[in-house]
Short mmCIF file of C-alpha atoms and ligand atoms in Angstrom, two decimals:
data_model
loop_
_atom_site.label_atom_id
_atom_site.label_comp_id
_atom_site.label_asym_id
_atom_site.label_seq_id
_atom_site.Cartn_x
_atom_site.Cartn_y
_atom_site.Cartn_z
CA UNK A 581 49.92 8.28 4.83
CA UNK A 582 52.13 5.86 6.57
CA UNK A 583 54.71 3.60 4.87
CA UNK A 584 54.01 0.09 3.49
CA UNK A 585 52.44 -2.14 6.36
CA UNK A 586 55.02 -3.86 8.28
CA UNK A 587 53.47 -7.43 7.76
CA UNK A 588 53.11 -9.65 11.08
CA UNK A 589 56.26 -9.54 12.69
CA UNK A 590 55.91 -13.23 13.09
CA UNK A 591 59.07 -14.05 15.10
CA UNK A 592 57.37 -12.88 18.26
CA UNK A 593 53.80 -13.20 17.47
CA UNK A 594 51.92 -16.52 18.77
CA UNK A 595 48.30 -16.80 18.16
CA UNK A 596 48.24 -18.74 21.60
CA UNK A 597 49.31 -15.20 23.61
CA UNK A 598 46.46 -13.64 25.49
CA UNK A 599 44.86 -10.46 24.02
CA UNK A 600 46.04 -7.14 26.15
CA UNK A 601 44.33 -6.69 29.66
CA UNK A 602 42.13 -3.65 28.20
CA UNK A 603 40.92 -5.31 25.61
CA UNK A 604 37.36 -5.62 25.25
CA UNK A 605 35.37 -8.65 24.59
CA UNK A 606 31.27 -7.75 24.02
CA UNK A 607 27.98 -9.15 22.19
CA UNK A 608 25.95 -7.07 19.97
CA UNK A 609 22.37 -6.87 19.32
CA UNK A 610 19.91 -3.95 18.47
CA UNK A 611 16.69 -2.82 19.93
CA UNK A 612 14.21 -3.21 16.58
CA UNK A 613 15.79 -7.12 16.10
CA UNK A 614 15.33 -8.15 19.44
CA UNK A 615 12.94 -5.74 21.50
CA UNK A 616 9.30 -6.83 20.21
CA UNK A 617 6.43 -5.34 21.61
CA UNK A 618 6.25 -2.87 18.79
CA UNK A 619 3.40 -0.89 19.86
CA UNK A 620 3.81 -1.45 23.47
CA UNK A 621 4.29 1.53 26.35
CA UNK A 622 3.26 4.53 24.12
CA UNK A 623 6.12 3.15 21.43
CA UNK A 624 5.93 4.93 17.92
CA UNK A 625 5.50 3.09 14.43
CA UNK A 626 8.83 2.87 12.84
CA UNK A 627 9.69 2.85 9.27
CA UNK A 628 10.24 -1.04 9.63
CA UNK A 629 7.11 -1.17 11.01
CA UNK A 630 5.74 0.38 8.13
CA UNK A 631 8.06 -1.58 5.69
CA UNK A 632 7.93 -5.54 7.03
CA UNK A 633 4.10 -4.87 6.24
CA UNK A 634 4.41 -3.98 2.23
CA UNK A 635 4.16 -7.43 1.01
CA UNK A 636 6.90 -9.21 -0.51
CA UNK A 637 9.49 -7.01 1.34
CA UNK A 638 10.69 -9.15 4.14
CA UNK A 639 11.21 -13.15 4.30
CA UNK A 640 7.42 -14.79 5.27
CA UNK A 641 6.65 -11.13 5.72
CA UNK A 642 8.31 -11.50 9.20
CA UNK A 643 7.22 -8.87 11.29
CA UNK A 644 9.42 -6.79 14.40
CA UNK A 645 5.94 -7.16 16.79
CA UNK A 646 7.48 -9.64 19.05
CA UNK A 647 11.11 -10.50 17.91
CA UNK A 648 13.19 -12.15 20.63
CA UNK A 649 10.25 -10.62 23.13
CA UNK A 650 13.74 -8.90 24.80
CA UNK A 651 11.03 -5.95 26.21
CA UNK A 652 9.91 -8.01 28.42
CA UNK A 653 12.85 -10.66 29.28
CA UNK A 654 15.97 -8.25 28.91
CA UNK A 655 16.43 -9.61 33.03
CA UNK A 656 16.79 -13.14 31.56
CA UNK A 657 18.78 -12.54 28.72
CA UNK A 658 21.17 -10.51 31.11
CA UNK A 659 21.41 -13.26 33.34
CA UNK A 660 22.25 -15.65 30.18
CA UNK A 661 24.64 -13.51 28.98
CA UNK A 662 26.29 -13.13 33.07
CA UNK A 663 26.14 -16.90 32.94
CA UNK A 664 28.59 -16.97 29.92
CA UNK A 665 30.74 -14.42 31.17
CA UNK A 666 29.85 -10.81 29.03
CA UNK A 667 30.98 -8.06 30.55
CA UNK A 668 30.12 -5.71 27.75
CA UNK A 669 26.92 -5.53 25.35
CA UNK A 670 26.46 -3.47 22.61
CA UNK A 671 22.83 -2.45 22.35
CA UNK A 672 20.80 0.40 20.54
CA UNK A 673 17.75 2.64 21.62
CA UNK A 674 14.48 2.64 19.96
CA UNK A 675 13.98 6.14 18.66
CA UNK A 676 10.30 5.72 17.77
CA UNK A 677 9.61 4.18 21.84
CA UNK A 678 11.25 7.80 23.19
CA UNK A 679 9.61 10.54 20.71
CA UNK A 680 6.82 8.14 19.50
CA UNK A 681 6.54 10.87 16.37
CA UNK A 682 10.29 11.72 15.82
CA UNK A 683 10.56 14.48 18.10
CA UNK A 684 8.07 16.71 19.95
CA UNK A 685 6.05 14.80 22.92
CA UNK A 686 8.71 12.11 24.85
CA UNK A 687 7.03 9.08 26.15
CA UNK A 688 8.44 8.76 29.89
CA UNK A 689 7.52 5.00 29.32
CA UNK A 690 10.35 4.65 26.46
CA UNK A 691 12.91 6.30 29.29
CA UNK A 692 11.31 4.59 31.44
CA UNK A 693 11.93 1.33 30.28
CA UNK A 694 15.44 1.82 29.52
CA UNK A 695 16.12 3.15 32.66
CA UNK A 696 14.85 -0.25 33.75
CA UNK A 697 17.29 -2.27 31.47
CA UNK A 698 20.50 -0.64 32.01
CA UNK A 699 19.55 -1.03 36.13
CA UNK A 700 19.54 -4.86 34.71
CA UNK A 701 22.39 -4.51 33.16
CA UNK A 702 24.39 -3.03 36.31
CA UNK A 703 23.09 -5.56 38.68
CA UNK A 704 24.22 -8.47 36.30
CA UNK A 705 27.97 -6.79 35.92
CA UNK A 706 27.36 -5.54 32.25
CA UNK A 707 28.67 -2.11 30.88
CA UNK A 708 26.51 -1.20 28.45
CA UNK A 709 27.64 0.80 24.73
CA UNK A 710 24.56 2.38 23.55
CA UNK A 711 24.07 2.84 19.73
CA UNK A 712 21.93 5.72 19.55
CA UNK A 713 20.68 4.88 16.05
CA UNK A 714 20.32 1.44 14.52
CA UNK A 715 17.46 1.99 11.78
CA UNK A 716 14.41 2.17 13.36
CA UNK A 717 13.58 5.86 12.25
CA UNK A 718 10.39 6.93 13.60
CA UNK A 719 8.16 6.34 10.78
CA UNK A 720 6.59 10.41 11.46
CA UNK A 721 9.73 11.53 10.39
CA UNK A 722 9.46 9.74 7.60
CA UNK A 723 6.61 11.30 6.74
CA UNK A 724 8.61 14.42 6.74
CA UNK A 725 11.12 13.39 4.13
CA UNK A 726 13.56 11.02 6.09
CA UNK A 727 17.01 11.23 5.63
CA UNK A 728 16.43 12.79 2.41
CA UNK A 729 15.30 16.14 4.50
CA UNK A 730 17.13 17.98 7.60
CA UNK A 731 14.12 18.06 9.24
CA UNK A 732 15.57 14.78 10.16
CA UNK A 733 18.98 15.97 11.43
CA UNK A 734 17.30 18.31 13.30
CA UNK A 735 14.82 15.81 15.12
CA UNK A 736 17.74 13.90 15.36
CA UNK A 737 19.76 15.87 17.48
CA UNK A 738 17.10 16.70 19.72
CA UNK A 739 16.46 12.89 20.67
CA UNK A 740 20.49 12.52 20.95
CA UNK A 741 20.68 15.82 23.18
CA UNK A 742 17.42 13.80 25.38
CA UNK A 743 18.70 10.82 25.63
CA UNK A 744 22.50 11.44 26.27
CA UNK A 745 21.20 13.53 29.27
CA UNK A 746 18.60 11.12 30.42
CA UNK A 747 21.27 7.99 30.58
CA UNK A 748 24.54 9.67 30.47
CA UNK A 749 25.05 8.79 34.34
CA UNK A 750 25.11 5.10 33.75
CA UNK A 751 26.25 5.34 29.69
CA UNK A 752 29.80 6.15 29.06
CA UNK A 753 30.12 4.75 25.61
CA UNK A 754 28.30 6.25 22.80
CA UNK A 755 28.32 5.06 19.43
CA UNK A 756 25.90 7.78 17.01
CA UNK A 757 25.27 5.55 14.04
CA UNK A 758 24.92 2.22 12.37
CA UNK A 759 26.23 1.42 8.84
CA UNK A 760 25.61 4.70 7.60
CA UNK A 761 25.05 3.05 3.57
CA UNK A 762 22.62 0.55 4.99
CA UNK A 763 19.71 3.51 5.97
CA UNK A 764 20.82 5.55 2.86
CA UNK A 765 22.09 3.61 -0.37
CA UNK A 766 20.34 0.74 0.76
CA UNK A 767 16.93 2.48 1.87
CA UNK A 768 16.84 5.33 -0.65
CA UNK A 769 18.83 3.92 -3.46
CA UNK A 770 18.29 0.19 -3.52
CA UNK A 771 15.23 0.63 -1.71
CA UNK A 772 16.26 -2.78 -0.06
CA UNK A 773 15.55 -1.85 3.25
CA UNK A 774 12.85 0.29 5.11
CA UNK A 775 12.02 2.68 3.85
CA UNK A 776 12.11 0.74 0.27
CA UNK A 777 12.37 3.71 -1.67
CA UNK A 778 14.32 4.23 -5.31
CA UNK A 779 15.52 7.75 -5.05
CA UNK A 780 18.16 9.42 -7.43
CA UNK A 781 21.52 9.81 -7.02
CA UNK A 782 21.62 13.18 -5.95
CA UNK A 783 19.01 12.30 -3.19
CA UNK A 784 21.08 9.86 -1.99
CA UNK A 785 24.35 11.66 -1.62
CA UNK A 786 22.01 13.82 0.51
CA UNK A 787 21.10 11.04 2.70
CA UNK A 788 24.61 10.53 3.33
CA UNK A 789 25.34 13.91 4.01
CA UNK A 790 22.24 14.16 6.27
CA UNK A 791 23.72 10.71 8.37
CA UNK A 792 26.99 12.58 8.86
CA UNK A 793 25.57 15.53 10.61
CA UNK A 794 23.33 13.77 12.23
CA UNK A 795 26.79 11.98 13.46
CA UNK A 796 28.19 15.18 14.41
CA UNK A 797 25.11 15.89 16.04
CA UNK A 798 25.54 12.90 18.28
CA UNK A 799 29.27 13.43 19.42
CA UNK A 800 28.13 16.78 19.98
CA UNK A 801 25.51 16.15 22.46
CA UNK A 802 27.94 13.21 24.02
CA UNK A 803 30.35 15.94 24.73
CA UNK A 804 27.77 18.59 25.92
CA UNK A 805 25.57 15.76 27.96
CA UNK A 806 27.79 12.99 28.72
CA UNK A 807 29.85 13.77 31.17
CA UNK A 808 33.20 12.46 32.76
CA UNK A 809 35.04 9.96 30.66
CA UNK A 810 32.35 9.39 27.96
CA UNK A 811 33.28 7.79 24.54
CA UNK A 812 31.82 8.47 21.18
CA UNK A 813 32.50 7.40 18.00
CA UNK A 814 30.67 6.14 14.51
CA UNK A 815 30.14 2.48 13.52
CA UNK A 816 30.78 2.20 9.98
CA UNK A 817 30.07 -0.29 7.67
CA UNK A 818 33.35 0.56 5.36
CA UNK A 819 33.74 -1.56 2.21
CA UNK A 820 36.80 -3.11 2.65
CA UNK A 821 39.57 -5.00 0.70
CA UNK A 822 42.01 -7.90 1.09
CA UNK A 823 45.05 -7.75 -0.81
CA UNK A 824 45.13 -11.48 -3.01
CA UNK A 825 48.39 -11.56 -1.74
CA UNK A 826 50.41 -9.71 1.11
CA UNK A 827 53.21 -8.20 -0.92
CA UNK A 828 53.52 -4.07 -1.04
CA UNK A 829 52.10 -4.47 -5.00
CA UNK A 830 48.99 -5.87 -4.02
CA UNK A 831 48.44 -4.03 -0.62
CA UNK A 832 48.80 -0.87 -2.44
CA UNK A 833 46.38 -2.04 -4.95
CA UNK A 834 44.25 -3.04 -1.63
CA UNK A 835 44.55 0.51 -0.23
CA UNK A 836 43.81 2.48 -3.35
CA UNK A 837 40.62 0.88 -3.53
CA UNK A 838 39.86 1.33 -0.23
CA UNK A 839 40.28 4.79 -0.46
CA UNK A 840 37.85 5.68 -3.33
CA UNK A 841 35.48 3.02 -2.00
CA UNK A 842 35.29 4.75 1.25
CA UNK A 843 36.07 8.41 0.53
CA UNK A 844 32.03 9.90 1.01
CA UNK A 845 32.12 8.94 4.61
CA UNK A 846 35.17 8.07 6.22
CA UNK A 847 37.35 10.08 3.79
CA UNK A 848 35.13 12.88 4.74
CA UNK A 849 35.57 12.46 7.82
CA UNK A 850 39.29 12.06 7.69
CA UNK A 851 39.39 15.10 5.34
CA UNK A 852 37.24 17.44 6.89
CA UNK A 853 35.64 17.55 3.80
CA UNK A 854 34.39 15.76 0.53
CA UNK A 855 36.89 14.94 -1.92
CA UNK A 856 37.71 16.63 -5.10
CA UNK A 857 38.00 13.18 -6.53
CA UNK A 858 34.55 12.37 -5.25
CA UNK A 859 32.73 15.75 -6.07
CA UNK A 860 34.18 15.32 -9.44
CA UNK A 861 32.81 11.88 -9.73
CA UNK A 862 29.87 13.15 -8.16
CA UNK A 863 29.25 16.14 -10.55
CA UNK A 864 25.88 17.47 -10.06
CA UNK A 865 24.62 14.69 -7.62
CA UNK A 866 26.89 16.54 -5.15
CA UNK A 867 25.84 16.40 -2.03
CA UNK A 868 24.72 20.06 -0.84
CA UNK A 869 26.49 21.32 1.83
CA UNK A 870 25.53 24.57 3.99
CA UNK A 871 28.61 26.51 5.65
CA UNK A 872 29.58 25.12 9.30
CA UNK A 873 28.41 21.46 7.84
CA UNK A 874 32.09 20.20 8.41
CA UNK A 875 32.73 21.27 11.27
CA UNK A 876 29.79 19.70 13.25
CA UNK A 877 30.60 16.44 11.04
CA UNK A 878 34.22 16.35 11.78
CA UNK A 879 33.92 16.66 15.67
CA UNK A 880 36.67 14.72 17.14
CA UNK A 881 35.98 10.79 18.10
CA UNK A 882 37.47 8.95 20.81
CA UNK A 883 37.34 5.79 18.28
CA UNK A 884 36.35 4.44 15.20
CA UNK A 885 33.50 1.18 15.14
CA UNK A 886 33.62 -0.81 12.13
CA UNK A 887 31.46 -3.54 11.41
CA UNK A 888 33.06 -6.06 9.28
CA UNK A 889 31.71 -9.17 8.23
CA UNK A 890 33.21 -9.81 4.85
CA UNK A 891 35.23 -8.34 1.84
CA UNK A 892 36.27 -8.17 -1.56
CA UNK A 893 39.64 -9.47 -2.96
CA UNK A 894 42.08 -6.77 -4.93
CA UNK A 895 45.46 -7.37 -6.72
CA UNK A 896 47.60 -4.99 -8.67
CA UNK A 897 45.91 -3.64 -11.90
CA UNK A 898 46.75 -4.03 -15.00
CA UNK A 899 47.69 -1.90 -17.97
CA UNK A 900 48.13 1.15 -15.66
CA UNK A 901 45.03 0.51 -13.61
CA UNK A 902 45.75 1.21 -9.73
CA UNK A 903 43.66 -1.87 -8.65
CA UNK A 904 41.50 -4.78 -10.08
CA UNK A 905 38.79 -6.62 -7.63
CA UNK A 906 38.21 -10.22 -8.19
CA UNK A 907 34.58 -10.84 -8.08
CA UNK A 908 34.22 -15.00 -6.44
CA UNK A 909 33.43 -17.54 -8.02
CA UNK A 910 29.96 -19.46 -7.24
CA UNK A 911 31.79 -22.35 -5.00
CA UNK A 912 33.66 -19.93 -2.80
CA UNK A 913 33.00 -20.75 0.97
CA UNK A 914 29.94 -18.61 2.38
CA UNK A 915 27.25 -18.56 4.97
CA UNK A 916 23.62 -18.55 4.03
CA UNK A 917 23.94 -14.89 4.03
CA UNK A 918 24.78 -14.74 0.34
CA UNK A 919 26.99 -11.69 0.95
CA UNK A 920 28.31 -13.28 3.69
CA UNK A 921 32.01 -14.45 1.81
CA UNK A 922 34.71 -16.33 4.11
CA UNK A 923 37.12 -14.04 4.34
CA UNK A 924 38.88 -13.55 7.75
CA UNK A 925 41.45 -11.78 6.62
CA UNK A 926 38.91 -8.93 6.41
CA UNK A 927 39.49 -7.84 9.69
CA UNK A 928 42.92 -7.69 9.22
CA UNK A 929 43.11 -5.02 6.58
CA UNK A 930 40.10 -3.24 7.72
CA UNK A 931 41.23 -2.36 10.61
CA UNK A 932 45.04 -1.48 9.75
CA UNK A 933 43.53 0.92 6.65
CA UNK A 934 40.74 2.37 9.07
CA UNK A 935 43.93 3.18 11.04
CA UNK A 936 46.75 4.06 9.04
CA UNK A 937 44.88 5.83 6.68
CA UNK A 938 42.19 7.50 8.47
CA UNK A 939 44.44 7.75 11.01
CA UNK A 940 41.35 6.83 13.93
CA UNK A 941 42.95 6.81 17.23
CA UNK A 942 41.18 3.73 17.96
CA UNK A 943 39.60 0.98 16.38
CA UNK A 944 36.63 -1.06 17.62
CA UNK A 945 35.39 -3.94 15.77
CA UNK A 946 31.36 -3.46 16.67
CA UNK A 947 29.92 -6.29 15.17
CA UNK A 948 31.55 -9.48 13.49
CA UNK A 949 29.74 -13.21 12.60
CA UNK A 950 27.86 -15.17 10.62
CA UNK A 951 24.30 -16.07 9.36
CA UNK A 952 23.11 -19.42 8.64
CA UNK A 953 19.71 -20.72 8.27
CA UNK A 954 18.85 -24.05 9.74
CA UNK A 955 20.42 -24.47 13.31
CA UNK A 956 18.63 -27.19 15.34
CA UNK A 957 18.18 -27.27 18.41
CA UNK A 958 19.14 -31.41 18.90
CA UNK A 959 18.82 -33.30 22.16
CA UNK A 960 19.38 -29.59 23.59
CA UNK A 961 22.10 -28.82 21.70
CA UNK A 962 23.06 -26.89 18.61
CA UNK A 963 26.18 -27.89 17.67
CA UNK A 964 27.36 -24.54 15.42
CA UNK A 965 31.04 -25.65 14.44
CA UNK A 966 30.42 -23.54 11.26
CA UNK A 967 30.42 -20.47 14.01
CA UNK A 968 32.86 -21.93 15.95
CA UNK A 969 35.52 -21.69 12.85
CA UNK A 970 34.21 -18.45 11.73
CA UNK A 971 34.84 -16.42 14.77
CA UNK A 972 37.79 -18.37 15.52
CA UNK A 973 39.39 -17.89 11.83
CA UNK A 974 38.33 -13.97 12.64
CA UNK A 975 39.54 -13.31 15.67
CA UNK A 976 42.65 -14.91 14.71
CA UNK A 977 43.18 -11.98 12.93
CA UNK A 978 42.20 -9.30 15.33
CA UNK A 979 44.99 -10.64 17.49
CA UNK A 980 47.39 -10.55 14.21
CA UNK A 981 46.63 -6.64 13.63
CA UNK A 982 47.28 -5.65 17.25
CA UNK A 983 50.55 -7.81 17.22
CA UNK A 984 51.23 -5.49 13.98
CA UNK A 985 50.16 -2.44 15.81
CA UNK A 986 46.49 -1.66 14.77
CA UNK A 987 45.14 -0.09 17.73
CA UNK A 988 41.93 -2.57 18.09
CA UNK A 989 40.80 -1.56 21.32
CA UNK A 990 37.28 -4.40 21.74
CA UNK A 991 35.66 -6.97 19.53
CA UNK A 992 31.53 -6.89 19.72
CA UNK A 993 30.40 -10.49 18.70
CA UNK A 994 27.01 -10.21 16.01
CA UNK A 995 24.93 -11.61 17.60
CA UNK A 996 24.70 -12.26 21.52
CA UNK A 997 21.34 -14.30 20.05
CA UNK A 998 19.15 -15.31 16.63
CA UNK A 999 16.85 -12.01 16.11
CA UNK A 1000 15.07 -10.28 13.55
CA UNK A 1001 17.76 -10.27 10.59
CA UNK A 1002 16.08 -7.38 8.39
CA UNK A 1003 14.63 -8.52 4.93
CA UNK A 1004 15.74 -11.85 5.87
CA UNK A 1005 13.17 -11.96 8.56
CA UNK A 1006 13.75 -15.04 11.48
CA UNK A 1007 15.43 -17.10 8.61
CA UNK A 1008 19.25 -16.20 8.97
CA UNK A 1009 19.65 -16.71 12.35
CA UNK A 1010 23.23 -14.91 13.82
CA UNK A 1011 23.34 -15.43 17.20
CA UNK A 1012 25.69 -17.70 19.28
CA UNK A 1013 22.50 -18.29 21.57
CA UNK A 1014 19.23 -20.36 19.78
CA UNK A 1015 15.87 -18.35 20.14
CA UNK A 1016 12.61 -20.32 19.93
CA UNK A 1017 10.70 -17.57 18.14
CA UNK A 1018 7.29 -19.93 18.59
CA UNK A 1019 8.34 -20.57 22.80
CA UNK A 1020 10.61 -17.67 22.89
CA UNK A 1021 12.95 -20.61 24.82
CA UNK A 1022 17.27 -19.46 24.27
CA UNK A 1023 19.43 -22.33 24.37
CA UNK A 1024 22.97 -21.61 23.88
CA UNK A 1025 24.63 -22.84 21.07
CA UNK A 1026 28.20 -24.27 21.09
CA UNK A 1027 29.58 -21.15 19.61
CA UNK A 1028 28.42 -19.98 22.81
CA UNK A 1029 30.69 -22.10 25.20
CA UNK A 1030 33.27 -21.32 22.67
CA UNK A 1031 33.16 -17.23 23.14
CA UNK A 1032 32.57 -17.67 26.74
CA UNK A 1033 36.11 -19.66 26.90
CA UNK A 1034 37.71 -17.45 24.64
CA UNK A 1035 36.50 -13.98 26.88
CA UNK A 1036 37.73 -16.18 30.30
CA UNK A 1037 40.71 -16.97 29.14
CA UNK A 1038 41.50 -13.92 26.71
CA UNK A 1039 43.25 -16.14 23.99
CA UNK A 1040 42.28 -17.24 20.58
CA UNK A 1041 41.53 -21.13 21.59
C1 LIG B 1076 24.33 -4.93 9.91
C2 LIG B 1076 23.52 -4.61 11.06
C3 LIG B 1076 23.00 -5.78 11.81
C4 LIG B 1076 22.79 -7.04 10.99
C5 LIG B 1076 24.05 -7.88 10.97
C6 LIG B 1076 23.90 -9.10 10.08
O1 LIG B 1076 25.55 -4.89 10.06
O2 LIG B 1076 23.75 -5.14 8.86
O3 LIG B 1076 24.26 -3.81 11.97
O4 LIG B 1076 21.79 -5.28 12.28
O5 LIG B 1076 21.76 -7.81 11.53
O6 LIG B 1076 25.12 -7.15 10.46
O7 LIG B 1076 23.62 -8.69 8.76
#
C-alpha cells in the first residue's frame, strides 16, 4: 500500500487548466431505462419486466414498455447528443432481446437491432462502451435460480462469448458488469430491486460470487472475441468514504473503512481471493468457491469503472477504533434521490483509494449526477442550476485527483437523458436532456449547454 496521499499539490494546480488531451468526456444511459418496446422484435421478458408489475414495487407502478421509446429513435437521440458535442456514450445490451430465454435460441432481431444502433452511432461520430450487463436478467433464467445458481454464470458467458463476437468489430470498450451489490444485496437481500426477493445471507454472498465469475467470464470472452486494442474492465458501485478532514489521521481512518467496506468485491479482486478478515466475518455464509474460481475472476483489466454518486463521511475513531462514520443529519444538502448526499469530494477519494489501494491501472468514472423530481420544461427551457453545480462541484474534483496523480482516464455523465430510474419509476428524472414521457419530445436542459461547453473546451467552467 502506498504512503499517505500527497494532498493537491496546490502551487501548480488551477481548476481553470484543461483536462489532458486523452481524457474522455461521455454520457451514460442503459438499454432497460431507455430502450422501451419491451416485447418488441422477438425481445424476452426480463426480471424487471416481471418485477415493475408486482404491485407496490415501483413508483405509479411505472412500467419499462416504452421508456424513453430509444428502440425506435436511438437516430434522433444520436443526432441530439452530436448536436451537443458527445463523442463517447456509455450504453448497455439487453440480454433478454438477444437470448429471449437466457441462453439457447438467439433472436437475429436483438443483433439485429444493435447492429443498427452502433451503425448510428458511427455515422453521428460516437464511440460506443458497451456494458454487457446492466440488470435486465432474462427473466427464464430467473426461473432457473438467478444469480443465486451458476446456471446463470454459465448462460452468462455464453451471451458474453455471442455478443463480443457479433459486435467486437465496431466495440472496443467492454465494461462486464453494473454495480455488482445493486443485482445481488439489493435484489436478493433487500429484495429492493427486481427480482424483489429476501434471501439469506449465505445466498447472497453466493450472488456475489456468482457476479464475479460471471465478470471473469466477460473479460474472458473480450480477450478471446474482441480483438485488436479492446478494453475491459468492471463498473463497480464501491462504497466509498470522505475523510471529515484531509489530514493523514482522518484519511487513514477514510481508507480503513474503505477497505473492509469493499473487501468482497474489489478486495477480491485485488487479492486474488476473499479475505481472511471477510471469511471470518463471513463464517458459514461463506461464499462457496469451486477450484479455478479465482483465476477466471481475477483476469487482468485494462481499467477499473466506478460509479460514484455519493458517500459517507469518516474521521479517526475513538477509544482504539480504526474509524467512526458520521451518519448526516436530516438538513444536509441532497437531491430528491434520498441517498443522493452532496458530497463532491466523493470522487476525489474514490478514485485515489480505487487506485492506490487496489492498485487499478486505470480509473474510469462510469456514471456520476443527480436525481431530482420536478424539472419543467418552461417557455422551452429547463433551467437545472441544481445540475449545473452538481457536476460542476464534481468534476472539480476529478480534475483535483489527476493533478494529484489518480490515473482517471474518462468521466461518463448519468444521464445523457430522464429515463426509467428503477423503483423510482419516471419520477427522479437524471438526465441533462428533458424527456416528455407522454410526447416522448427531449428538450435539453441547461445542464446540457453546460456539459457540452465543458467537453468543447475541456476545462472545468
Ligand atoms: C445505478 C445505475 C443507474 C441508475 C443511476 C441513478 O448506478 O444505480 O447504474 O442505472 O439509474 O445510478 O441511480
Amino acid at each position: 500500500m502506498k504512503n499517505d496521499f500527497p494532498l493537491t499539490t496546490m502551487s501548480t494546480f488551477t481548476y481553470s487548466s484543461p483536462f489532458p488531451s486523452t481524457f474522455t468526456f461521455g454520457v451514460a444511459a442503459a438499454s432497460a431505462q431507455i430502450e422501451g418496446a419491451a416485447f418488441e422484435d422477438g425481445k424476452g421478458e426480463s426480471i424487471w419486466d416481471r418485477f415493475c408489475r408486482i404491485p407496490g414495487k415501483v413508483h405509479d407502478g411505472d412500467t419499462l414498455d416504452v421508456a424513453c421509446d430509444h428502440y425506435h429513435r436511438f437516430d434522433e437521440d444520436f443526432a441530439l447528443m452530436a448536436s451537443l458535442g458527445v463523442k463517447d456514450y456509455r450504453l448497455s445490451l439487453a440480454w433478454p432481446r438477444i437470448f429471449p430465454n437466457g441462453d439457447g435460441a438467439i433472436n437475429q432481431a436483438g443483433l439485429d437491432f444493435y447492429h443498427r444502433l452502433f451503425a448510428s452511432m458511427a455515422r453521428h461520430g460516437i464511440t460506443p462502451w458497451v456494458t454487457l450487463f446492466h440488470w435486465d436478467l432474462p427473466q427464464s433464467l430467473e426461473d432457473r435460480g438467478g444469480w443465486t445458481s451458476r446456471v446463470t454464470v454459465d448462460a452468462f458467458a455464453n451471451y458474453a462469448d455471442t455478443v463480443v463476437k457479433a459486435f467486437g468489430g465496431v466495440v472496443k470498450n467492454w465494461i462486464t458488469l453494473n454495480e455488482i451489490r445493486c443485482f445481488t444485496m439489493l435484489a436478493y437481500g433487500y429484495g429492493t430491486k427486481a427480482p424483489g426477493r429476501k434471501e439469506s445471507a449465505a445466498v447472497v454472498n453466493q450472488t456475489y460470487h456468482h457476479a464475479l465469475l460471471a465478470h471473469g467470464h466477460g473479460v474472458r470472452a473480450v480477450r478471446a472475441y474482441g480483438g485488436e486494442g479492446a478494453r475491459v474492465g468492471l463498473t463497480d458501485n464501491c462504497d466509498v468514504s470522505v475523510p471529515v478532514t484531509e489530514t493523514p489521521r482522518d484519511i487513514a481512518a477514510a481508507k480503513a473503512w474503505f477497505l473492509e467496506k469493499n473487501e468482497h468485491i474489489l478486495g477480491a479482486l485485488h487479492g486474488k481471493g476473499y479475505a481472511e478478515r471477510y471469511l471470518a466475518r463471513a463464517g458459514a455464509d461463506a461464499p462457496r468457491v469451486q477450484p479455478g474460481d479465482f483465476d477466471l475472476i481475477c483476469l487482468p483489466c485494462d481499467f477499473l469503472g466506478v460509479n460514484i454518486y455519493t458517500a459517507t463521511y469518516v474521521r479517526a475513531g475513538r477509544d482504539g477504533q480504526a474509524w467512526e462514520a458520521l451518519s448526516l443529519p436530516a438538513n444536509y444538502p441532497r437531491a430528491d434521490s434520498p441517498w443522493l448526499n452532496l458530497v463532491p469530494q466523493a470522487i476525489y477519494w474514490a478514485s485515489r483509494m480505487c487506485h492506490e489501494l487496489y492498485e487499478f491501472p486505470s480509473i474510469l468514472i462510469t456514471e456520476n449526477g443527480c436525481g431530482y423530481n420536478e424539472e419543467p420544461v418552461v417557455n422551452g427551457e429547463v433551467i437545472d442550476l441544481h445540475r449545473r453545480d452538481y457536476l460542476r462541484s464534481h468534476l472539480r474534483e476529478v480534475h483535483r485527483a489527476i493533478a494529484d496523480g489518480t490515473p482517471i482516464a474518462g468521466y461518463f455523465l448519468w444521464s445523457f437523458i430522464d429515463n426509467y430510474e428503477w423503483e423510482d419509476g419516471y419520477q427522479r428524472r437524471f438526465g441533462i436532456v428533458h424527456c416528455d414521457f407522454e410526447t416522448q419530445k427531449r428538450t435539453p436542459k441547461l445542464s446540457a449547454f453546460y456539459y457540452a461547453d465543458v467537453m468543447r473546451t475541456r476545462t472545468v467552467l
